[in-house]
Amino acid sequence: MKKYSVMKSRNTHPKRGKRIILEMIQILNRHGYCTLGEAFNRLDFSSAIQDIRRFTYVVKLLQLIAKSQLTSLSGVAQKNYFNILDKIVQKVLNDHQNPRLIKDLLQDLSSTLCILIRGVGKSVLVGNINIWICRLETILRWQQQLQNLQVTKVNDGLTLSDLPLHMLNNILYRFSDGWDIVTLGQVTPTLSMLSEDRRLWKKLCQYHFAEKQFCRHLILSEKGHVEWKLMYFALQKHYPPREQYGDTLHFCRHCSILFWKDSGHPCTAADPDSCFMPVSPQHFIDLFKF
C-alpha cells in the first residue's frame, strides 16, 4: 500500500484546527495529490476490505463519500469506488457477514444518486449520465440480492441454544451496536429475554453517549425507572454514536505518513508512539473540504 501525508484536526481549537488542515494540504500538494479522489486512488482499500479489522472502517468511509462527496470524485476515482463497492457486496454475499452495514451504505448511495441524476442538466455528476443510470441499476440489483440473502443453517456442532446463560450474556455485552443486540435477541426466546436486560442497555448508552446527553433526552417508565433501551435509540437520532474499528488509519507527525495501525511503519522518532494519531473516516473526508 502506498503511504501518504495527512494531518488531523480533532479536539483542537477551531483556528488552530484550520491551520493544521491547511498545512496538511500543502504537504499533500508536495506529494502530487490534493483531492479526495487522488487520495482514494492511492490507498489500497481493495486489500483492506479483506481484513475483517479494517472492513468496517472502509465501509464507513465509502458511506461518507456516498452521502456528500460523490461529485468531487474524478472519473478514475469513481471507477475505483464502484470496483471496491462491488468487491464488498460480493464478499458479503459469499460470507454472510455484516449485511446490515452494506444495506445502509447502498441505501445512502442510491438516495444520493437519485437526487444527483435529477440534476443532470446542472452538470453535478462527472461522466456520462447513462453510466450513472447503469450504476444506479446495479445498486438496486445489489440491494435485492442482499434482501434475498439467507444465512445457511449449520446442523452439526453446538448452537447458541446449547450455551449456558452466562456465556450468552457475555456475548451480548460484547456488542457495541444496539441493532446487533436486537437482531440476536430474535434468535431464541432465551436471547430475547437476555437482550431486554436494563443493565445491558445502560452500559451501551454510557459507552456511546455523555451524561449531559442523557439528561436532555431522559425517558422514564410509569414506575419512574429509566428506559435505557428506548434512550439508546432516541439518543442515536440526535448524537453520533462512538465509532469503533478493529484497525484504523493513523498519521505519523514525525514522518508525515498515513498507515494502518496494525501494520505499523518504521518511524525514526525517538518515541514513535507519541507521534501517531488516529484518523477516523470523517476526519479523512474533512481533510479535503478546504
mmCIF file of C-alpha atoms in Angstrom:
data_model
loop_
_atom_site.group_PDB
_atom_site.id
_atom_site.type_symbol
_atom_site.label_atom_id
_atom_site.label_comp_id
_atom_site.label_asym_id
_atom_site.label_seq_id
_atom_site.Cartn_x
_atom_site.Cartn_y
_atom_site.Cartn_z
ATOM 1 C CA MET A 1 0.000 0.000 0.000
ATOM 2 C CA LYS A 2 1.311 3.418 -0.904
ATOM 3 C CA LYS A 3 1.531 5.749 2.066
ATOM 4 C CA TYR A 4 0.948 9.461 2.013
ATOM 5 C CA SER A 5 0.894 12.504 4.248
ATOM 6 C CA VAL A 6 -2.090 13.660 6.258
ATOM 7 C CA MET A 7 -2.866 15.746 9.325
ATOM 8 C CA LYS A 8 -5.673 15.520 11.868
ATOM 9 C CA SER A 9 -7.668 18.347 13.474
ATOM 10 C CA ARG A 10 -9.708 16.575 16.144
ATOM 11 C CA ASN A 11 -10.005 18.168 19.577
ATOM 12 C CA THR A 12 -8.172 21.319 18.550
ATOM 13 C CA HIS A 13 -9.080 24.984 18.755
ATOM 14 C CA PRO A 14 -11.100 25.925 15.603
ATOM 15 C CA LYS A 15 -8.458 28.387 14.311
ATOM 16 C CA ARG A 16 -5.612 26.014 15.083
ATOM 17 C CA GLY A 17 -7.522 23.133 13.512
ATOM 18 C CA LYS A 18 -7.983 25.058 10.271
ATOM 19 C CA ARG A 19 -4.288 25.961 10.267
ATOM 20 C CA ILE A 20 -3.334 22.287 10.672
ATOM 21 C CA ILE A 21 -5.644 21.326 7.791
ATOM 22 C CA LEU A 22 -4.065 23.972 5.565
ATOM 23 C CA GLU A 23 -0.589 22.713 6.486
ATOM 24 C CA MET A 24 -1.679 19.200 5.580
ATOM 25 C CA ILE A 25 -2.948 20.370 2.184
ATOM 26 C CA GLN A 26 0.483 21.871 1.471
ATOM 27 C CA ILE A 27 2.065 18.502 2.302
ATOM 28 C CA LEU A 28 -0.389 16.708 0.005
ATOM 29 C CA ASN A 29 0.393 19.139 -2.808
ATOM 30 C CA ARG A 30 4.093 18.397 -2.470
ATOM 31 C CA HIS A 31 3.352 14.700 -2.837
ATOM 32 C CA GLY A 32 1.347 15.298 -6.019
ATOM 33 C CA TYR A 33 -2.238 14.733 -4.905
ATOM 34 C CA CYS A 34 -4.565 17.055 -3.007
ATOM 35 C CA THR A 35 -8.100 15.803 -3.745
ATOM 36 C CA LEU A 36 -10.200 13.116 -2.137
ATOM 37 C CA GLY A 37 -10.234 11.163 -5.386
ATOM 38 C CA GLU A 38 -6.441 11.167 -5.669
ATOM 39 C CA ALA A 39 -6.020 10.054 -2.067
ATOM 40 C CA PHE A 40 -8.702 7.391 -2.509
ATOM 41 C CA ASN A 41 -6.898 6.020 -5.572
ATOM 42 C CA ARG A 42 -3.513 5.898 -3.822
ATOM 43 C CA LEU A 43 -4.713 3.869 -0.821
ATOM 44 C CA ASP A 44 -5.187 0.136 -1.357
ATOM 45 C CA PHE A 45 -8.712 -0.195 0.042
ATOM 46 C CA SER A 46 -9.364 -3.252 -2.140
ATOM 47 C CA SER A 47 -6.942 -5.235 0.001
ATOM 48 C CA ALA A 48 -8.119 -3.574 3.220
ATOM 49 C CA ILE A 49 -11.675 -4.938 2.872
ATOM 50 C CA GLN A 50 -10.295 -8.481 3.006
ATOM 51 C CA ASP A 51 -9.124 -7.783 6.570
ATOM 52 C CA ILE A 52 -12.065 -8.049 8.980
ATOM 53 C CA ARG A 53 -10.408 -5.475 11.274
ATOM 54 C CA ARG A 54 -10.418 -2.837 8.505
ATOM 55 C CA PHE A 55 -13.646 -3.790 6.766
ATOM 56 C CA THR A 56 -15.948 -1.568 8.858
ATOM 57 C CA TYR A 57 -13.594 1.413 8.508
ATOM 58 C CA VAL A 58 -13.582 1.202 4.700
ATOM 59 C CA VAL A 59 -17.376 0.739 4.562
ATOM 60 C CA LYS A 60 -17.876 3.814 6.748
ATOM 61 C CA LEU A 61 -15.546 5.831 4.520
ATOM 62 C CA LEU A 62 -17.459 4.756 1.397
ATOM 63 C CA GLN A 63 -20.731 5.672 3.108
ATOM 64 C CA LEU A 64 -19.498 9.182 3.931
ATOM 65 C CA ILE A 65 -18.359 9.638 0.329
ATOM 66 C CA ALA A 66 -21.771 8.424 -0.868
ATOM 67 C CA LYS A 67 -23.547 10.994 1.302
ATOM 68 C CA SER A 68 -21.626 14.115 0.359
ATOM 69 C CA GLN A 69 -18.528 13.606 -1.776
ATOM 70 C CA LEU A 70 -19.581 11.724 -4.929
ATOM 71 C CA THR A 71 -19.437 14.860 -7.078
ATOM 72 C CA SER A 72 -15.833 15.532 -6.015
ATOM 73 C CA LEU A 73 -14.545 12.203 -7.406
ATOM 74 C CA SER A 74 -12.805 12.136 -10.762
ATOM 75 C CA GLY A 75 -13.755 9.567 -13.395
ATOM 76 C CA VAL A 76 -10.892 7.263 -12.333
ATOM 77 C CA ALA A 77 -11.808 7.634 -8.648
ATOM 78 C CA GLN A 78 -15.458 6.842 -9.453
ATOM 79 C CA LYS A 79 -14.439 3.641 -11.208
ATOM 80 C CA ASN A 80 -12.208 2.685 -8.289
ATOM 81 C CA TYR A 81 -15.010 3.479 -5.816
ATOM 82 C CA PHE A 82 -17.544 1.225 -7.551
ATOM 83 C CA ASN A 83 -14.989 -1.554 -8.077
ATOM 84 C CA ILE A 84 -14.304 -1.623 -4.334
ATOM 85 C CA LEU A 85 -18.032 -1.469 -3.623
ATOM 86 C CA ASP A 86 -18.609 -4.437 -5.929
ATOM 87 C CA LYS A 87 -15.949 -6.444 -4.060
ATOM 88 C CA ILE A 88 -17.571 -5.553 -0.738
ATOM 89 C CA VAL A 89 -21.020 -6.661 -1.900
ATOM 90 C CA GLN A 90 -19.689 -9.941 -3.309
ATOM 91 C CA LYS A 91 -17.790 -10.583 -0.078
ATOM 92 C CA VAL A 92 -20.944 -10.116 1.994
ATOM 93 C CA LEU A 93 -22.986 -12.327 -0.348
ATOM 94 C CA ASN A 94 -20.359 -15.055 -0.010
ATOM 95 C CA ASP A 95 -19.562 -14.985 3.715
ATOM 96 C CA HIS A 96 -22.897 -13.567 5.001
ATOM 97 C CA GLN A 97 -21.107 -11.168 7.366
ATOM 98 C CA ASN A 98 -22.079 -7.529 8.007
ATOM 99 C CA PRO A 99 -25.067 -7.390 5.593
ATOM 100 C CA ARG A 100 -26.735 -4.562 7.541
ATOM 101 C CA LEU A 101 -23.699 -2.286 7.140
ATOM 102 C CA ILE A 102 -23.772 -2.750 3.374
ATOM 103 C CA LYS A 103 -27.538 -2.287 3.176
ATOM 104 C CA ASP A 104 -27.170 1.086 4.912
ATOM 105 C CA LEU A 105 -24.333 2.072 2.566
ATOM 106 C CA LEU A 106 -26.290 1.134 -0.560
ATOM 107 C CA GLN A 107 -29.395 2.932 0.706
ATOM 108 C CA ASP A 108 -27.447 6.166 1.206
ATOM 109 C CA LEU A 109 -25.722 5.765 -2.150
ATOM 110 C CA SER A 110 -28.951 5.111 -4.084
ATOM 111 C CA SER A 111 -30.673 8.069 -2.397
ATOM 112 C CA THR A 112 -27.789 10.376 -3.297
ATOM 113 C CA LEU A 113 -27.650 9.143 -6.887
ATOM 114 C CA CYS A 114 -31.396 9.611 -7.388
ATOM 115 C CA ILE A 115 -31.054 13.238 -6.308
ATOM 116 C CA LEU A 116 -27.929 13.883 -8.407
ATOM 117 C CA ILE A 117 -29.276 12.220 -11.561
ATOM 118 C CA ARG A 118 -32.282 14.554 -11.469
ATOM 119 C CA GLY A 119 -29.808 17.433 -11.590
ATOM 120 C CA VAL A 120 -28.125 16.188 -14.764
ATOM 121 C CA GLY A 121 -28.776 19.487 -16.530
ATOM 122 C CA LYS A 122 -26.732 21.223 -13.832
ATOM 123 C CA SER A 123 -23.653 19.083 -14.580
ATOM 124 C CA VAL A 124 -23.384 17.901 -10.973
ATOM 125 C CA LEU A 125 -22.028 14.476 -11.956
ATOM 126 C CA VAL A 126 -18.725 13.757 -13.687
ATOM 127 C CA GLY A 127 -19.202 11.404 -16.656
ATOM 128 C CA ASN A 128 -21.964 10.254 -18.974
ATOM 129 C CA ILE A 129 -25.426 10.235 -17.401
ATOM 130 C CA ASN A 130 -26.121 6.785 -18.882
ATOM 131 C CA ILE A 131 -23.176 5.366 -16.946
ATOM 132 C CA TRP A 132 -24.621 6.724 -13.721
ATOM 133 C CA ILE A 133 -28.056 5.278 -14.534
ATOM 134 C CA CYS A 134 -26.401 1.871 -15.089
ATOM 135 C CA ARG A 135 -24.622 2.247 -11.756
ATOM 136 C CA LEU A 136 -27.905 3.030 -10.037
ATOM 137 C CA GLU A 137 -29.485 -0.057 -11.605
ATOM 138 C CA THR A 138 -26.536 -2.109 -10.346
ATOM 139 C CA ILE A 139 -27.037 -0.736 -6.840
ATOM 140 C CA LEU A 140 -30.731 -1.650 -6.931
ATOM 141 C CA ARG A 141 -29.777 -5.162 -8.035
ATOM 142 C CA TRP A 142 -27.302 -5.455 -5.167
ATOM 143 C CA GLN A 143 -29.971 -4.308 -2.731
ATOM 144 C CA GLN A 144 -32.327 -7.010 -3.979
ATOM 145 C CA GLN A 145 -29.616 -9.668 -3.665
ATOM 146 C CA LEU A 146 -28.897 -8.622 -0.090
ATOM 147 C CA GLN A 147 -32.612 -8.560 0.690
ATOM 148 C CA ASN A 148 -32.878 -12.171 -0.503
ATOM 149 C CA LEU A 149 -29.764 -13.240 1.402
ATOM 150 C CA GLN A 150 -30.395 -16.206 3.673
ATOM 151 C CA VAL A 151 -27.876 -17.435 6.198
ATOM 152 C CA THR A 152 -27.137 -21.125 5.734
ATOM 153 C CA LYS A 153 -28.172 -23.150 8.774
ATOM 154 C CA VAL A 154 -25.470 -25.415 10.199
ATOM 155 C CA ASN A 155 -26.855 -28.608 11.708
ATOM 156 C CA ASP A 156 -23.624 -30.018 13.116
ATOM 157 C CA GLY A 157 -21.953 -28.969 16.361
ATOM 158 C CA LEU A 158 -23.007 -26.574 19.122
ATOM 159 C CA THR A 159 -25.590 -23.842 18.596
ATOM 160 C CA LEU A 160 -26.400 -20.737 20.636
ATOM 161 C CA SER A 161 -29.196 -22.676 22.339
ATOM 162 C CA ASP A 162 -26.611 -25.095 23.754
ATOM 163 C CA LEU A 163 -24.594 -22.392 25.509
ATOM 164 C CA PRO A 164 -25.138 -21.589 29.214
ATOM 165 C CA LEU A 165 -26.827 -18.332 30.181
ATOM 166 C CA HIS A 166 -23.650 -16.616 31.416
ATOM 167 C CA MET A 167 -21.925 -17.226 28.067
ATOM 168 C CA LEU A 168 -24.898 -15.905 26.111
ATOM 169 C CA ASN A 169 -24.921 -12.856 28.359
ATOM 170 C CA ASN A 170 -21.205 -12.296 27.775
ATOM 171 C CA ILE A 171 -21.798 -12.391 24.019
ATOM 172 C CA LEU A 172 -24.498 -9.724 24.247
ATOM 173 C CA TYR A 173 -22.304 -7.487 26.402
ATOM 174 C CA ARG A 174 -19.591 -7.532 23.745
ATOM 175 C CA PHE A 175 -21.806 -5.845 21.143
ATOM 176 C CA SER A 176 -21.368 -2.099 20.624
ATOM 177 C CA ASP A 177 -24.362 -1.697 18.277
ATOM 178 C CA GLY A 178 -27.908 -1.794 19.618
ATOM 179 C CA TRP A 179 -29.317 -3.200 16.393
ATOM 180 C CA ASP A 180 -26.995 -6.203 16.688
ATOM 181 C CA ILE A 181 -28.411 -6.875 20.148
ATOM 182 C CA VAL A 182 -31.978 -6.595 18.855
ATOM 183 C CA THR A 183 -31.214 -8.939 15.946
ATOM 184 C CA LEU A 184 -29.572 -11.564 18.156
ATOM 185 C CA GLY A 185 -32.484 -11.324 20.562
ATOM 186 C CA GLN A 186 -34.774 -12.604 17.802
ATOM 187 C CA VAL A 187 -32.909 -15.920 17.504
ATOM 188 C CA THR A 188 -34.239 -17.719 20.593
ATOM 189 C CA PRO A 189 -36.648 -16.937 23.468
ATOM 190 C CA THR A 190 -33.710 -17.059 25.910
ATOM 191 C CA LEU A 191 -31.722 -14.496 23.916
ATOM 192 C CA SER A 192 -34.849 -12.369 23.629
ATOM 193 C CA MET A 193 -35.097 -12.273 27.426
ATOM 194 C CA LEU A 194 -31.400 -11.514 27.891
ATOM 195 C CA SER A 195 -31.449 -8.783 25.222
ATOM 196 C CA GLU A 196 -34.005 -6.802 27.269
ATOM 197 C CA ASP A 197 -31.684 -6.515 30.279
ATOM 198 C CA ARG A 198 -31.759 -2.905 31.510
ATOM 199 C CA ARG A 199 -28.118 -3.072 32.652
ATOM 200 C CA LEU A 200 -27.076 -4.130 29.151
ATOM 201 C CA TRP A 201 -28.708 -1.098 27.541
ATOM 202 C CA LYS A 202 -27.491 1.216 30.306
ATOM 203 C CA LYS A 203 -23.905 0.127 29.649
ATOM 204 C CA LEU A 204 -24.421 0.645 25.910
ATOM 205 C CA CYS A 205 -25.759 4.174 26.476
ATOM 206 C CA GLN A 206 -22.851 5.023 28.774
ATOM 207 C CA TYR A 207 -20.391 3.722 26.191
ATOM 208 C CA HIS A 208 -21.740 5.858 23.324
ATOM 209 C CA PHE A 209 -23.149 8.994 24.961
ATOM 210 C CA ALA A 210 -22.313 11.564 27.635
ATOM 211 C CA GLU A 211 -24.258 12.107 30.858
ATOM 212 C CA LYS A 212 -25.373 15.573 29.741
ATOM 213 C CA GLN A 213 -26.987 13.987 26.681
ATOM 214 C CA PHE A 214 -28.922 11.580 28.940
ATOM 215 C CA CYS A 215 -30.466 14.499 30.816
ATOM 216 C CA ARG A 216 -31.698 16.143 27.614
ATOM 217 C CA HIS A 217 -33.493 13.020 26.397
ATOM 218 C CA LEU A 218 -34.492 11.242 29.591
ATOM 219 C CA ILE A 219 -37.203 8.589 29.146
ATOM 220 C CA LEU A 220 -38.879 7.180 32.271
ATOM 221 C CA SER A 221 -41.287 4.300 32.752
ATOM 222 C CA GLU A 222 -44.556 4.613 34.652
ATOM 223 C CA LYS A 223 -42.698 3.381 37.730
ATOM 224 C CA GLY A 224 -40.030 6.036 37.351
ATOM 225 C CA HIS A 225 -37.278 3.779 36.002
ATOM 226 C CA VAL A 226 -35.033 4.918 33.167
ATOM 227 C CA GLU A 227 -35.924 3.148 29.908
ATOM 228 C CA TRP A 228 -32.346 2.587 28.736
ATOM 229 C CA LYS A 229 -33.246 0.721 25.557
ATOM 230 C CA LEU A 230 -35.582 3.474 24.386
ATOM 231 C CA MET A 231 -32.979 6.027 25.498
ATOM 232 C CA TYR A 232 -30.324 4.413 23.315
ATOM 233 C CA PHE A 233 -32.355 4.666 20.119
ATOM 234 C CA ALA A 234 -33.602 8.156 20.996
ATOM 235 C CA LEU A 235 -30.061 9.398 21.629
ATOM 236 C CA GLN A 236 -28.874 7.778 18.406
ATOM 237 C CA LYS A 237 -31.196 10.065 16.456
ATOM 238 C CA HIS A 238 -29.645 13.181 17.972
ATOM 239 C CA TYR A 239 -25.985 12.312 18.506
ATOM 240 C CA PRO A 240 -23.473 10.233 16.532
ATOM 241 C CA PRO A 241 -22.576 7.007 18.353
ATOM 242 C CA ARG A 242 -18.997 6.323 19.346
ATOM 243 C CA GLU A 243 -17.059 4.840 16.451
ATOM 244 C CA GLN A 244 -15.255 1.555 16.987
ATOM 245 C CA TYR A 245 -12.931 -0.106 14.474
ATOM 246 C CA GLY A 246 -10.639 -3.095 14.713
ATOM 247 C CA ASP A 247 -7.941 -1.179 12.825
ATOM 248 C CA THR A 248 -7.769 2.450 11.721
ATOM 249 C CA LEU A 249 -5.607 4.670 9.580
ATOM 250 C CA HIS A 250 -3.035 6.557 11.645
ATOM 251 C CA PHE A 251 -0.901 9.580 10.912
ATOM 252 C CA CYS A 252 2.738 9.897 11.986
ATOM 253 C CA ARG A 253 3.503 13.532 12.763
ATOM 254 C CA HIS A 254 7.242 12.890 12.614
ATOM 255 C CA CYS A 255 7.349 11.192 9.198
ATOM 256 C CA SER A 256 4.146 12.679 7.663
ATOM 257 C CA ILE A 257 2.964 9.188 6.750
ATOM 258 C CA LEU A 258 -0.516 7.649 6.736
ATOM 259 C CA PHE A 259 -0.594 3.948 7.634
ATOM 260 C CA TRP A 260 -2.784 1.219 9.131
ATOM 261 C CA LYS A 261 -2.132 0.947 12.860
ATOM 262 C CA ASP A 262 -1.766 -2.845 12.921
ATOM 263 C CA SER A 263 0.707 -2.739 10.039
ATOM 264 C CA GLY A 264 2.761 -0.005 11.651
ATOM 265 C CA HIS A 265 5.555 1.888 9.923
ATOM 266 C CA PRO A 266 9.323 2.245 10.594
ATOM 267 C CA CYS A 267 9.257 5.629 12.328
ATOM 268 C CA THR A 268 12.673 7.192 13.029
ATOM 269 C CA ALA A 269 11.482 9.254 16.020
ATOM 270 C CA ALA A 270 12.889 8.568 19.485
ATOM 271 C CA ASP A 271 9.382 7.879 20.801
ATOM 272 C CA PRO A 272 7.292 6.742 17.784
ATOM 273 C CA ASP A 273 4.076 6.088 19.726
ATOM 274 C CA SER A 274 3.873 9.738 20.776
ATOM 275 C CA CYS A 275 3.858 10.744 17.097
ATOM 276 C CA PHE A 276 0.936 8.554 15.998
ATOM 277 C CA MET A 277 -2.589 9.978 15.733
ATOM 278 C CA PRO A 278 -5.733 8.045 14.696
ATOM 279 C CA VAL A 279 -7.645 9.343 11.666
ATOM 280 C CA SER A 280 -11.347 8.499 11.642
ATOM 281 C CA PRO A 281 -13.289 8.158 8.349
ATOM 282 C CA GLN A 282 -14.929 11.549 8.958
ATOM 283 C CA HIS A 283 -11.585 13.234 9.600
ATOM 284 C CA PHE A 284 -10.243 11.653 6.419
ATOM 285 C CA ILE A 285 -13.138 13.251 4.484
ATOM 286 C CA ASP A 286 -12.698 16.593 6.269
ATOM 287 C CA LEU A 287 -9.108 16.854 5.099
ATOM 288 C CA PHE A 288 -10.331 17.539 1.566
ATOM 289 C CA LYS A 289 -13.063 20.081 2.296
ATOM 290 C CA PHE A 290 -10.775 23.119 2.460
#
